[in-house]
C-alpha positions as MATLAB code, in Angstrom:
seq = 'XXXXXXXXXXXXXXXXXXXXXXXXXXXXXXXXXXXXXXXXXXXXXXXXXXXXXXXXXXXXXXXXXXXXXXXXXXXXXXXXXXXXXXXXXXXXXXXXXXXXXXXXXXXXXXXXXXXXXXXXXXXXXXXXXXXXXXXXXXXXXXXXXXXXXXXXXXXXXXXXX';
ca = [
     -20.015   24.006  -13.543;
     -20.291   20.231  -12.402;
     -17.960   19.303  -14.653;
     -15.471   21.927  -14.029;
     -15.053   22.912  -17.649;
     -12.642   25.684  -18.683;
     -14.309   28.470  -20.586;
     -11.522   28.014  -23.599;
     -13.328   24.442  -24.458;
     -17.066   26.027  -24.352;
     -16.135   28.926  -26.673;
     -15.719   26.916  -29.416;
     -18.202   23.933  -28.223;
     -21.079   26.666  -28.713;
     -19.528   27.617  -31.974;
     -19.967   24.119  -33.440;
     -23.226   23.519  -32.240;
     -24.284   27.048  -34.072;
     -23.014   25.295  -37.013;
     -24.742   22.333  -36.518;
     -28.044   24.157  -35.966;
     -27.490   26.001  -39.287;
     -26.573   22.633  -41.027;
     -29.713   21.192  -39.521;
     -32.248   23.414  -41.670;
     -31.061   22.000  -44.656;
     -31.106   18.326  -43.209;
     -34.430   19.485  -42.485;
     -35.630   20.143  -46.155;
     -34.152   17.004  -46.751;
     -35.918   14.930  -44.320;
     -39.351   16.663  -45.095;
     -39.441   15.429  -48.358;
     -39.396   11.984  -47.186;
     -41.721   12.022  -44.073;
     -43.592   14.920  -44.339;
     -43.586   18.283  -42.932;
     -45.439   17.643  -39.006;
     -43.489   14.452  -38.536;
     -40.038   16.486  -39.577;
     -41.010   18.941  -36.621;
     -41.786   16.690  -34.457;
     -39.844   13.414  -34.869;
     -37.067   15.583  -34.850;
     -37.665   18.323  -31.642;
     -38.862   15.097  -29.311;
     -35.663   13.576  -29.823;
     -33.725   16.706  -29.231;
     -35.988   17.814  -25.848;
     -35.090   14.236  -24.444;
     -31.149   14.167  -25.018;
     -30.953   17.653  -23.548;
     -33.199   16.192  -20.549;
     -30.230   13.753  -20.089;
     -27.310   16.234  -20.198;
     -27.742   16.854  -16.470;
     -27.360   12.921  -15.944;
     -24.178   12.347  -17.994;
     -21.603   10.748  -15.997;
     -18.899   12.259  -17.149;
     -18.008   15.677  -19.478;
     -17.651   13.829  -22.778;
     -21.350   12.075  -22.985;
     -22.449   15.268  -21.945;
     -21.004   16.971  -24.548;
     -22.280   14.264  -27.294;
     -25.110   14.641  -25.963;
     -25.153   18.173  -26.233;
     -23.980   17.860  -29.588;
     -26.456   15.381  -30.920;
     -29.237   17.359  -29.586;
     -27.911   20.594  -31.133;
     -27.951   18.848  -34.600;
     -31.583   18.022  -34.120;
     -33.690   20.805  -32.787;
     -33.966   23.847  -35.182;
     -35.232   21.016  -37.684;
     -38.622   22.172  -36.448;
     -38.216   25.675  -37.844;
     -37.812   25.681  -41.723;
     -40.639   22.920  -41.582;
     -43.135   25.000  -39.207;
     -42.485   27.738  -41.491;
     -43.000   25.945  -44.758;
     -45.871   24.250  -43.113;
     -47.746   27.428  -42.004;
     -47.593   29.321  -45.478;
     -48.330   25.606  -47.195;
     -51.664   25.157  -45.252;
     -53.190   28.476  -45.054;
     -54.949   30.946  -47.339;
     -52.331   33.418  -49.162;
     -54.402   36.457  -47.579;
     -53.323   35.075  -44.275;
     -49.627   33.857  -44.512;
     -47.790   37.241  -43.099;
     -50.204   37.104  -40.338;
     -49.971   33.598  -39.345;
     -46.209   33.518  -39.782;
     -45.840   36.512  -37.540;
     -48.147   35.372  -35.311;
     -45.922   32.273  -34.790;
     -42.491   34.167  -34.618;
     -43.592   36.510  -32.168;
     -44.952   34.105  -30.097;
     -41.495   32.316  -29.997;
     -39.679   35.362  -29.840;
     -41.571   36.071  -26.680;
     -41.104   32.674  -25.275;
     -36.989   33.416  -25.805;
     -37.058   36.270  -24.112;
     -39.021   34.855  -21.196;
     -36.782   31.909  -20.931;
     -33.332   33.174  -19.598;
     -35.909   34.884  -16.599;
     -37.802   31.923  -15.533;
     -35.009   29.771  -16.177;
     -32.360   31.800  -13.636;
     -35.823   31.557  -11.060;
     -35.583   27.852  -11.890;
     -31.820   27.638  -10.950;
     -32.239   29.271   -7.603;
     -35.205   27.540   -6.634;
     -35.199   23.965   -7.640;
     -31.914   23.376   -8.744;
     -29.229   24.761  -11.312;
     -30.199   21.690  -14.102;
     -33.483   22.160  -13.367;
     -34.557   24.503  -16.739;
     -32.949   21.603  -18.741;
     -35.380   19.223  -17.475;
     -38.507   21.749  -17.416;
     -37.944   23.394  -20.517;
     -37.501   20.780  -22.765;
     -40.058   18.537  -21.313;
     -42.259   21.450  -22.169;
     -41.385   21.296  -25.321;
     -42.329   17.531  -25.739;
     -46.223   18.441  -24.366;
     -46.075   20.945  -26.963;
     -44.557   18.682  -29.845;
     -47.450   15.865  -28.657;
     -50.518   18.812  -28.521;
     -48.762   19.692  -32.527;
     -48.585   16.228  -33.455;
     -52.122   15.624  -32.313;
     -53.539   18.478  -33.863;
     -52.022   18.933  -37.222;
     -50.767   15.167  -38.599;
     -53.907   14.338  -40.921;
     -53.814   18.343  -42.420;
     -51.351   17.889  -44.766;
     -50.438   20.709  -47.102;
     -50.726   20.722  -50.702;
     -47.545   19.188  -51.873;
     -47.710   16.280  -49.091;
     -51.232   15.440  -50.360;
     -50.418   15.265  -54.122;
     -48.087   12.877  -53.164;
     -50.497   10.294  -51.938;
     -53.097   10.963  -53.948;
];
């Protein structure tokens, strides 16, 4: 809306950065192998939740939208990791539980979102969920970081053994 951009351009903007995210979970396998599962997740979703802080800042439509981009390419790196990290580090009696656990509790969180976000938008300001949300996001990545980087699951600790 700030920017005045025509509908035809975002069509296909929110296409590529679909692609991108689907890209992203194989960069993510990728990048796992060489720093680890907990710092994939979060040394990639920190960088993500602070570029999408800055897309209400961009001067002008184009930094915005590399921005945008950029971001997009980074943040479902957390998922394949969080997902190979839960079934990696607990017992096999309690992987279904634990993984559903986790996706429910996200799927919740999505469905939530678009509610408190529009409440956002009326009452602080219309960029404010991009500045909320994803600085949520970084407490949460921190909390993660702090909790889980010394359990490292099986594979991660025969490799430094």
């Amino acid at each position: 809306k700030r920017f005045g951009v025509d509908e035809a351009l975002l069509g296909p903007l929110f296409f590529a950065v679909r692609v991108l995210n689907g890209l992203s979970h194989l960069g993510a396998a990728w990048l796992a192998k060489r720093i680890g599962l907990v710092n994939t997740m979060v040394w990639t979703h920190v960088p993500s939740s602070l570029l999408l802080m800055t897309v209400p800042i961009a001067p002008t439509l184009s930094v915005a939208v590399t921005l945008f981009v950029i971001r997009e390419a980074l943040v479902e790196m957390d998922v394949p990791t969080r997902q190979s990290y839960i079934v990696a580090v607990v017992g096999d009696e309690e992987r279904t539980r634990a993984a559903g656990i986790v996706n429910l509790t996200r799927g919740v969180a999505w469905a939530a979102a678009p509610a408190v976000a529009g409440w956002l938008m009326r009452a602080v300001s219309l960029s404010a969920p991009l500045v909320v949300g994803p600085g949520l996001k970084v407490v949460y990545d921190a909390l993660l970081y702090r909790a889980f980087r010394h359990l490292k699951p099986p594979e991660e600790r025969a490799k430094t053994a």
